[in-house]
Short mmCIF file of C-alpha atoms and ligand atoms in Angstrom, two decimals:
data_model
loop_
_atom_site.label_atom_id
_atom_site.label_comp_id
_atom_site.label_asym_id
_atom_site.label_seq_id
_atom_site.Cartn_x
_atom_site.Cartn_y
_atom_site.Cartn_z
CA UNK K 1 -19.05 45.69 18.37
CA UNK K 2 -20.33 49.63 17.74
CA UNK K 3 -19.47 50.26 13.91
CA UNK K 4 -19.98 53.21 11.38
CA UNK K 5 -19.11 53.44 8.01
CA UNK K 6 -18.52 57.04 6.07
CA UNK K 7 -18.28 58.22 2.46
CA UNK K 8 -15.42 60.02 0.42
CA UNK K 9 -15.79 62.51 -1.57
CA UNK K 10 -15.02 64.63 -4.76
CA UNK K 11 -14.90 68.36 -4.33
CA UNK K 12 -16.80 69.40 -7.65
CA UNK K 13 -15.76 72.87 -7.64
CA UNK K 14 -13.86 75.68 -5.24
CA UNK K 15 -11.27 73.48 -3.17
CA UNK K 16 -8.35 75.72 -1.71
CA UNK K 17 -10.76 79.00 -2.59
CA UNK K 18 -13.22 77.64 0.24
CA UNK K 19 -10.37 77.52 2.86
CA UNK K 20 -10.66 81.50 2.30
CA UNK K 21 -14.09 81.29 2.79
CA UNK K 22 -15.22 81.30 -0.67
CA UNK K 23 -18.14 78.94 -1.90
CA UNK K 24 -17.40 75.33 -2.61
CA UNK K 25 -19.26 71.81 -3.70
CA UNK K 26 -18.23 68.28 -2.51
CA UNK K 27 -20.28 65.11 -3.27
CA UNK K 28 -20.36 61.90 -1.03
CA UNK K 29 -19.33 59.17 -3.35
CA UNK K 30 -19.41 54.93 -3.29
CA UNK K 31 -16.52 54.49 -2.03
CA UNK K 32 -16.75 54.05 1.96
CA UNK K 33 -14.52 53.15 4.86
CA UNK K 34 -15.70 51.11 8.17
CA UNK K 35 -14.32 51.51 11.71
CA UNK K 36 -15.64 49.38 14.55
CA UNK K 37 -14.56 50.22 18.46
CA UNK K 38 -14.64 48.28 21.53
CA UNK K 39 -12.86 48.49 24.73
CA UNK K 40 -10.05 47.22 25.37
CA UNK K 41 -6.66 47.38 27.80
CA UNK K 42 -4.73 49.85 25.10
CA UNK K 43 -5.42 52.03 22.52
CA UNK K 44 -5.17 49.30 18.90
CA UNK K 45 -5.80 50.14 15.35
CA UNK K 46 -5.64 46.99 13.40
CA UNK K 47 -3.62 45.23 15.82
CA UNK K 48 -1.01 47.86 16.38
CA UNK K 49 -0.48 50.09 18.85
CA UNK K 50 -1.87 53.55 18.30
CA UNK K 51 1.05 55.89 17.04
CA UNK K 52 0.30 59.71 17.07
CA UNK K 53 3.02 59.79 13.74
CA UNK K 54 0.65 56.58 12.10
CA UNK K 55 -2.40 57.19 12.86
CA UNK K 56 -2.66 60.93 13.78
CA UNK K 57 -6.54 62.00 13.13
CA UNK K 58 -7.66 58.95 15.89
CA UNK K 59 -4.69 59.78 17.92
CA UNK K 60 -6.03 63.43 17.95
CA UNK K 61 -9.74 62.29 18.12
CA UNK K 62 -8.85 60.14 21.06
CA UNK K 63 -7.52 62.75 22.64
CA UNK K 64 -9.54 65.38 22.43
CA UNK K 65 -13.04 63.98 22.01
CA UNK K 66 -12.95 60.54 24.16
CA UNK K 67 -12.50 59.84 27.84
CA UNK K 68 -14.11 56.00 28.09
CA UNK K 69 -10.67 54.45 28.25
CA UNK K 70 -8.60 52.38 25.96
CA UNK K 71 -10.43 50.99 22.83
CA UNK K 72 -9.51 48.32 20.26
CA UNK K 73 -10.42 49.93 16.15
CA UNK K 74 -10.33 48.24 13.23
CA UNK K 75 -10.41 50.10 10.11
CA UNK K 76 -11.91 48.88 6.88
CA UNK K 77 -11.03 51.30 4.25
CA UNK K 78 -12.21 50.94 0.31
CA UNK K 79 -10.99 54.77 -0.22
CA UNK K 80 -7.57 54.64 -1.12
CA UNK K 81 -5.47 57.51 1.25
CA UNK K 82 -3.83 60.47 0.13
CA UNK K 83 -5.62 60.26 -3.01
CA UNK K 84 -7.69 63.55 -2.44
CA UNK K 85 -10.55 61.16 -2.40
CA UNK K 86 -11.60 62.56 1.52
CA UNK K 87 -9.84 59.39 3.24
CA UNK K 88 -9.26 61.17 6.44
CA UNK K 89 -12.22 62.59 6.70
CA UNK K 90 -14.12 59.59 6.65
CA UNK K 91 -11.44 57.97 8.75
CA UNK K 92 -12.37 60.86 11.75
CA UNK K 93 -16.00 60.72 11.08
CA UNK K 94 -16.08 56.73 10.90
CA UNK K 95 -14.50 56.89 13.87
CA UNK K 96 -16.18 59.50 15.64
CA UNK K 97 -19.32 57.73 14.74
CA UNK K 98 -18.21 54.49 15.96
CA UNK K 99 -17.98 56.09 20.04
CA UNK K 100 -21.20 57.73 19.19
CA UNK K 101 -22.86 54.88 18.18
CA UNK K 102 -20.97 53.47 21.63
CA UNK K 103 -22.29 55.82 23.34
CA UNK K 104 -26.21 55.47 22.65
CA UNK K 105 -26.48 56.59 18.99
CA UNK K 106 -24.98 59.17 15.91
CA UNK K 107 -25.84 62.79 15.77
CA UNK K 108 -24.89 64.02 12.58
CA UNK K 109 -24.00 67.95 13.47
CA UNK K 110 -22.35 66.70 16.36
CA UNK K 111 -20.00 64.31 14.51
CA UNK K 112 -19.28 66.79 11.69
CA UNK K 113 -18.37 69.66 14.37
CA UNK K 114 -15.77 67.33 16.42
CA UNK K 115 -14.63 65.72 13.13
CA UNK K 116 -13.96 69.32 11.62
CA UNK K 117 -12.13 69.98 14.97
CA UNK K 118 -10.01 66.89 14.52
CA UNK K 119 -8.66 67.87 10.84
CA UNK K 120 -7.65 71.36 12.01
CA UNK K 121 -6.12 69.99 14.73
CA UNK K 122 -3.83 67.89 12.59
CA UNK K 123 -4.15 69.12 8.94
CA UNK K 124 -3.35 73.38 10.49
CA UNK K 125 -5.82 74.98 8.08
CA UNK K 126 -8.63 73.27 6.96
CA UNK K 127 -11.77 74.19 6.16
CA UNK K 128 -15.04 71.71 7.32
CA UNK K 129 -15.99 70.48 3.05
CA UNK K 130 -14.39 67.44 3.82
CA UNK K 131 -15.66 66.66 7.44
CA UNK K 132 -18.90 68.01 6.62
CA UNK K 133 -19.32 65.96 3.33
CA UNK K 134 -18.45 62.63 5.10
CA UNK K 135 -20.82 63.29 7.39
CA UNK K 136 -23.99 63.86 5.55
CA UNK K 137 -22.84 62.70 2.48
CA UNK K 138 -25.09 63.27 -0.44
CA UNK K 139 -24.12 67.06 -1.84
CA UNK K 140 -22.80 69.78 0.18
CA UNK K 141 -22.48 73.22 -0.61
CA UNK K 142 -20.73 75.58 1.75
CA UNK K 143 -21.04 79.48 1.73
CA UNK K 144 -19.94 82.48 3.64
CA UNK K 145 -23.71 83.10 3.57
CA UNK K 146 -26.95 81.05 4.87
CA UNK K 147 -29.31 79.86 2.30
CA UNK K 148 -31.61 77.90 1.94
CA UNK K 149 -31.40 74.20 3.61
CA UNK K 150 -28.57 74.99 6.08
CA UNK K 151 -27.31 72.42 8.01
CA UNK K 152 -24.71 73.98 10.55
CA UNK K 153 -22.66 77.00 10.59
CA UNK K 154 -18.91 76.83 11.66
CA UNK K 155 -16.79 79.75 12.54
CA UNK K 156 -13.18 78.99 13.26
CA UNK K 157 -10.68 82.55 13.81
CA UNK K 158 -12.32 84.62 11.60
CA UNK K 159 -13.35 82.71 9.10
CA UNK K 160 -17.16 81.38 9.18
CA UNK K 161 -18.76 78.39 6.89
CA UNK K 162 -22.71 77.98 6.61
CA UNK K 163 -22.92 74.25 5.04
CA UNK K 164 -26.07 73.49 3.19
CA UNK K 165 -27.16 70.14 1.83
CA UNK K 166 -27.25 70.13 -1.77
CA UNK K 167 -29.27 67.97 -4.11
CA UNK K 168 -27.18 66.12 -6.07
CA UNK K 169 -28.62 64.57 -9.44
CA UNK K 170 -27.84 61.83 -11.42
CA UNK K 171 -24.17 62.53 -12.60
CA UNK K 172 -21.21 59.84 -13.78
CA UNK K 173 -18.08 60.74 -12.63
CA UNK K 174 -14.68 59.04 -13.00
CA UNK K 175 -12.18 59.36 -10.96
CA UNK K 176 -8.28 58.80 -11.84
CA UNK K 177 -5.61 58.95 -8.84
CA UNK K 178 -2.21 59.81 -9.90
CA UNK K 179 -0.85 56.69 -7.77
CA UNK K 180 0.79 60.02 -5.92
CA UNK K 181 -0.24 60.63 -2.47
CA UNK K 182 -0.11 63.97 -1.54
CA UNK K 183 -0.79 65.18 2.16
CA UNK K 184 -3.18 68.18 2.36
CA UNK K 185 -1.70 70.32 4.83
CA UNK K 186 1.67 71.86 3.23
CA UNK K 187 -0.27 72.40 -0.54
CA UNK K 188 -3.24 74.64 1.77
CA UNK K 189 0.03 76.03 3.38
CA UNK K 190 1.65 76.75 -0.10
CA UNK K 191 -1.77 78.31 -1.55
CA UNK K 192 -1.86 80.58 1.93
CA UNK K 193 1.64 82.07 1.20
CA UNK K 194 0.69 83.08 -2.37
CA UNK K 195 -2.62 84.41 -1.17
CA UNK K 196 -1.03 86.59 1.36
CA UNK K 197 2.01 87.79 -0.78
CA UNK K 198 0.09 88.85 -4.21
CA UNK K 199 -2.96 90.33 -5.68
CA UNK K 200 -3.13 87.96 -8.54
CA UNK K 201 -3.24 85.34 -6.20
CA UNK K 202 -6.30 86.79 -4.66
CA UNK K 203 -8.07 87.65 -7.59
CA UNK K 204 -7.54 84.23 -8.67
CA UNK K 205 -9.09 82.99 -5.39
CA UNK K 206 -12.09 84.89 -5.75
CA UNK K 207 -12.50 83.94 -9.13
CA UNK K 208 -12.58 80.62 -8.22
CA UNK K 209 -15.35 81.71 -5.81
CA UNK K 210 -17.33 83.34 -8.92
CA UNK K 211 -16.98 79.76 -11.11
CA UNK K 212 -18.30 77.99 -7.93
CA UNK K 213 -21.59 79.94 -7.71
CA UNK K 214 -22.30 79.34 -11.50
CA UNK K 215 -22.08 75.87 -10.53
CA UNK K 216 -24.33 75.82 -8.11
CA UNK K 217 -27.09 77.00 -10.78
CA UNK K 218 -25.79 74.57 -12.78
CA UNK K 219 -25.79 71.69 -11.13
CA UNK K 220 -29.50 72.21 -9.93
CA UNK K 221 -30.58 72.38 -13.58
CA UNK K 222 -28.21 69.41 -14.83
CA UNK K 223 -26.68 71.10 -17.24
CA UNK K 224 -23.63 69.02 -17.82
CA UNK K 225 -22.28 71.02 -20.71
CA UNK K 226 -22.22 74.08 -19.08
CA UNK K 227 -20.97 72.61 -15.32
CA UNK K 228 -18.42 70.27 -17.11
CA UNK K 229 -17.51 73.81 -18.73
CA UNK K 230 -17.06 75.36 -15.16
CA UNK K 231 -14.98 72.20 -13.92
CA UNK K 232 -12.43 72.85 -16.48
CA UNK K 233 -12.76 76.86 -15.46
CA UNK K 234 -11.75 75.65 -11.97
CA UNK K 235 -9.22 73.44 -12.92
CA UNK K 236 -6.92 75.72 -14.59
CA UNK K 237 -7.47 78.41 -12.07
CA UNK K 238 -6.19 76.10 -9.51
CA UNK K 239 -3.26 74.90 -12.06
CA UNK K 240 -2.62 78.76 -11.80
CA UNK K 241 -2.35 78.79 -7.79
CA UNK K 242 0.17 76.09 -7.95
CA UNK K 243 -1.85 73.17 -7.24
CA UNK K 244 -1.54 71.13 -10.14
CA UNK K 245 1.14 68.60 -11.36
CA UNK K 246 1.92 67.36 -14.34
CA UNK K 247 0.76 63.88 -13.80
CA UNK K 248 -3.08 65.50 -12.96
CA UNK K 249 -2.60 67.63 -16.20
CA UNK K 250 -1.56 64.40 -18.65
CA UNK K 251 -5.17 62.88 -16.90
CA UNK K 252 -7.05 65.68 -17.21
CA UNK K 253 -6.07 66.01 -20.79
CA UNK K 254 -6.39 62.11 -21.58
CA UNK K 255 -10.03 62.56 -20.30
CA UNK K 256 -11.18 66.01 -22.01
CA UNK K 257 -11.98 64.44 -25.55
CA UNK K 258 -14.74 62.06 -24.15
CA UNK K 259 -15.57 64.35 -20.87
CA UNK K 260 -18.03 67.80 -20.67
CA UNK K 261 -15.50 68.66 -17.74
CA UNK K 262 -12.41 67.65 -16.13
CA UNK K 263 -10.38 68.53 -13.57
CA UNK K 264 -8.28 68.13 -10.16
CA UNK K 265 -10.24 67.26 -6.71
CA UNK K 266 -9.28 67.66 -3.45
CA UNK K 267 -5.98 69.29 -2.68
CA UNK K 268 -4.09 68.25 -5.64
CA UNK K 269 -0.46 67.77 -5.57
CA UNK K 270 -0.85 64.56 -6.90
CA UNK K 271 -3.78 62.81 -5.72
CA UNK K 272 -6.76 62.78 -8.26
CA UNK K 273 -8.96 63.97 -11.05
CA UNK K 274 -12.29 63.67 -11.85
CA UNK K 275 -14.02 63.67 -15.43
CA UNK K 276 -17.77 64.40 -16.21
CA UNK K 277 -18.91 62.57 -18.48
CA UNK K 278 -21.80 60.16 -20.41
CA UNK K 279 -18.77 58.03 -21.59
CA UNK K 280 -17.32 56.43 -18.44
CA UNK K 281 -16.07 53.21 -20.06
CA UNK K 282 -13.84 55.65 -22.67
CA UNK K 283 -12.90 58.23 -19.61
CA UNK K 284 -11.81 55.18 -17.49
CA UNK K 285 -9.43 53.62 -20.79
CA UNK K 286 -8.25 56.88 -21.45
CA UNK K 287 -7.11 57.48 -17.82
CA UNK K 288 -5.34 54.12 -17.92
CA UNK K 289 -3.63 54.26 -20.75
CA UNK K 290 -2.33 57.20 -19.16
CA UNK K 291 -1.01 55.70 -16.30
CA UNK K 292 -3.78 57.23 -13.86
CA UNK K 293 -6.02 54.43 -11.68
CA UNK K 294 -9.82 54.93 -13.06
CA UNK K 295 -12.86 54.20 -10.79
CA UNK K 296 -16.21 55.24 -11.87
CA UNK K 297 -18.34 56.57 -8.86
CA UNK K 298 -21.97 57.20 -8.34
CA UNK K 299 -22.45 60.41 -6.16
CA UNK K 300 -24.90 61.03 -3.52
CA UNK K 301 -24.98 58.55 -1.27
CA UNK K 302 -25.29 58.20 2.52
CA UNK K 303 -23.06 60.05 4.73
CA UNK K 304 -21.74 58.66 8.35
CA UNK K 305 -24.08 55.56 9.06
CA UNK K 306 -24.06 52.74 11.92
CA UNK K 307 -23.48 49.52 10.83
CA UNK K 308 -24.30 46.35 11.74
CA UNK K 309 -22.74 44.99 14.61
CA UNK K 310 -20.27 41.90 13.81
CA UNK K 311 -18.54 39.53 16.06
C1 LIG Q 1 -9.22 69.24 0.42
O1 LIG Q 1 -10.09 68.16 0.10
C2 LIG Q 1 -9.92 70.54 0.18
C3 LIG Q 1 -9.09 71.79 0.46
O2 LIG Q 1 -9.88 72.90 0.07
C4 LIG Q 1 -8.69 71.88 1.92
C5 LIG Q 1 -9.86 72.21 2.85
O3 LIG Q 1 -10.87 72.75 2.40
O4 LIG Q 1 -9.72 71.93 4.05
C6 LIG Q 1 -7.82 71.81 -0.38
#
């Protein structure tokens, strides 16, 4: 049975700010999810029919990027959804590489292209970091300009991403999810509405874009005081678009005193934080005792892989 398996992710710094084409950072963390294929006589995720209201990125994938005929999926997910943690993303890419791997073998570009496809498609306005980051996994750093180590370029309306790979080095992370899921698509909607109506709002997004470029320098010299510095830049600049919630905040804060950094990932809403930090076992209490779900997570692994076939 053709299987791949692909990576979440965190988005270090510049979520929202890189659906307006500013520069962003995602890492491929530990956490992975699995989806096999085979044909069958209908379309069946786990068992149950497929539902274009349930299961709307393979419903959409299906659609628009497969013509063999009905196939039977299982999913195998360790990446809890809505949690900001890149679930459907790796959910389109796992499954996109699953056909591919059907089909004779995975190209990576081609996967991340159809995969970005598939999350505009449902999501409305997306940009490729998540996509892009399941696919390759490691570090990805996206730009409105090519540098150094590009891997594609993606234009969608008039927007355009170049998406490098980005070294990432050895960094702890924990994670805490709210326990609130929060779909994507209305808090990119909400951030698009400010953006268009005010100034500050723009200012604020290209701000974000200035913090995320820092990063970049800082990240490729490891210097955790002055990236965890920038993380908690970021994080109140997003706070300041509207992205934030209190239950984020009362994790961030819980975090700070034992973190160089701290802040929201992903489209926040709910969903998660994540902490820098050389004291994950303190991080991961603090987050608890606050309510929040800790996971510690090594970043830079593998991005969409085949796996082994099982019976
Ligand atoms: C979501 O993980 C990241 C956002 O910037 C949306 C996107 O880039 O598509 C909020």
């Amino acid at each position: 049975m053709p299987a791949a398996s692909a990576p979440g992710k965190i988005i270090l710094l510049g979520e929202h700010a890189v659906v307006f084409g500013k520069p962003a950072i995602a890492l491929g963390i530990d956490m992975r999810l699995t989806c096999a294929v085979e044909k069958g006589t209908e379309n069946l995720v786990n068992g149950q029919p497929l539902s274009e209201r349930y299961h709307s990125y393979i419903h959409a994938a299906i659609r628009d990027h497969w013509s063999g005929g009905p196939l039977n999926i299982t999913i195998d997910s360790k990446i809890p959804s809505g949690s900001g943690l890149g679930s459907s993303a790796a959910l389109t890419v796992a499954f996109l590489g699953a056909v591919a791997e059907m089909r004779g073998g995975i190209a990576e570009e081609e996967v991340a292209r159809a995969a970005f496809d598939v999350e505009s498609t449902v999501q409305g306005r997306a940009s490729p970091i998540d996509t892009s980051v399941s696919c390759h996994g490691q570090g990805v750093f996206i730009d409105s300009a090519r540098r150094e180590g590009l891997l594609w370029h993606i234009r969608r309306d008039s927007r355009q991403w170049y998406v490098h790979h980005c070294p990432v080095p050895d960094l702890t992370f924990v994670i805490g999810f709210t326990g609130m899921r929060a779909p994507t698509g209305p808090l990119v909607a909400k951030v698009k509405r400010y953006f268009d109506r005010t100034r500050f709002a723009r200012d604020v997004v290209d701000e974000i874009g200035a913090v995320t470029m820092e990063g970049v320098k800082r990240l490729r010299d490891r210097d955790v005081v002055a990236l965890g510095g920038l993380m908690s830049r970021d994080h109140n600049l997003l706070a300041i678009l509207g992205v934030s919630s209190p239950e984020l905040q009362r994790l961030v804060d819980a975090a700070m005193p034992f973190s160089y950094g701290a802040k929201l990932t992903g489209a926040g809403g709910g969903g998660s934080m994540i902490a820098l930090t050389d004291r994950p076992e303190k991080v991961a209490g603090a987050i608890a005792r606050r309510g929040g779900v800790p996971y510690v997570v090594r970043a830079g692994v593998d991005g969409v892989r085949a796996e082994p076939m099982s019976e």
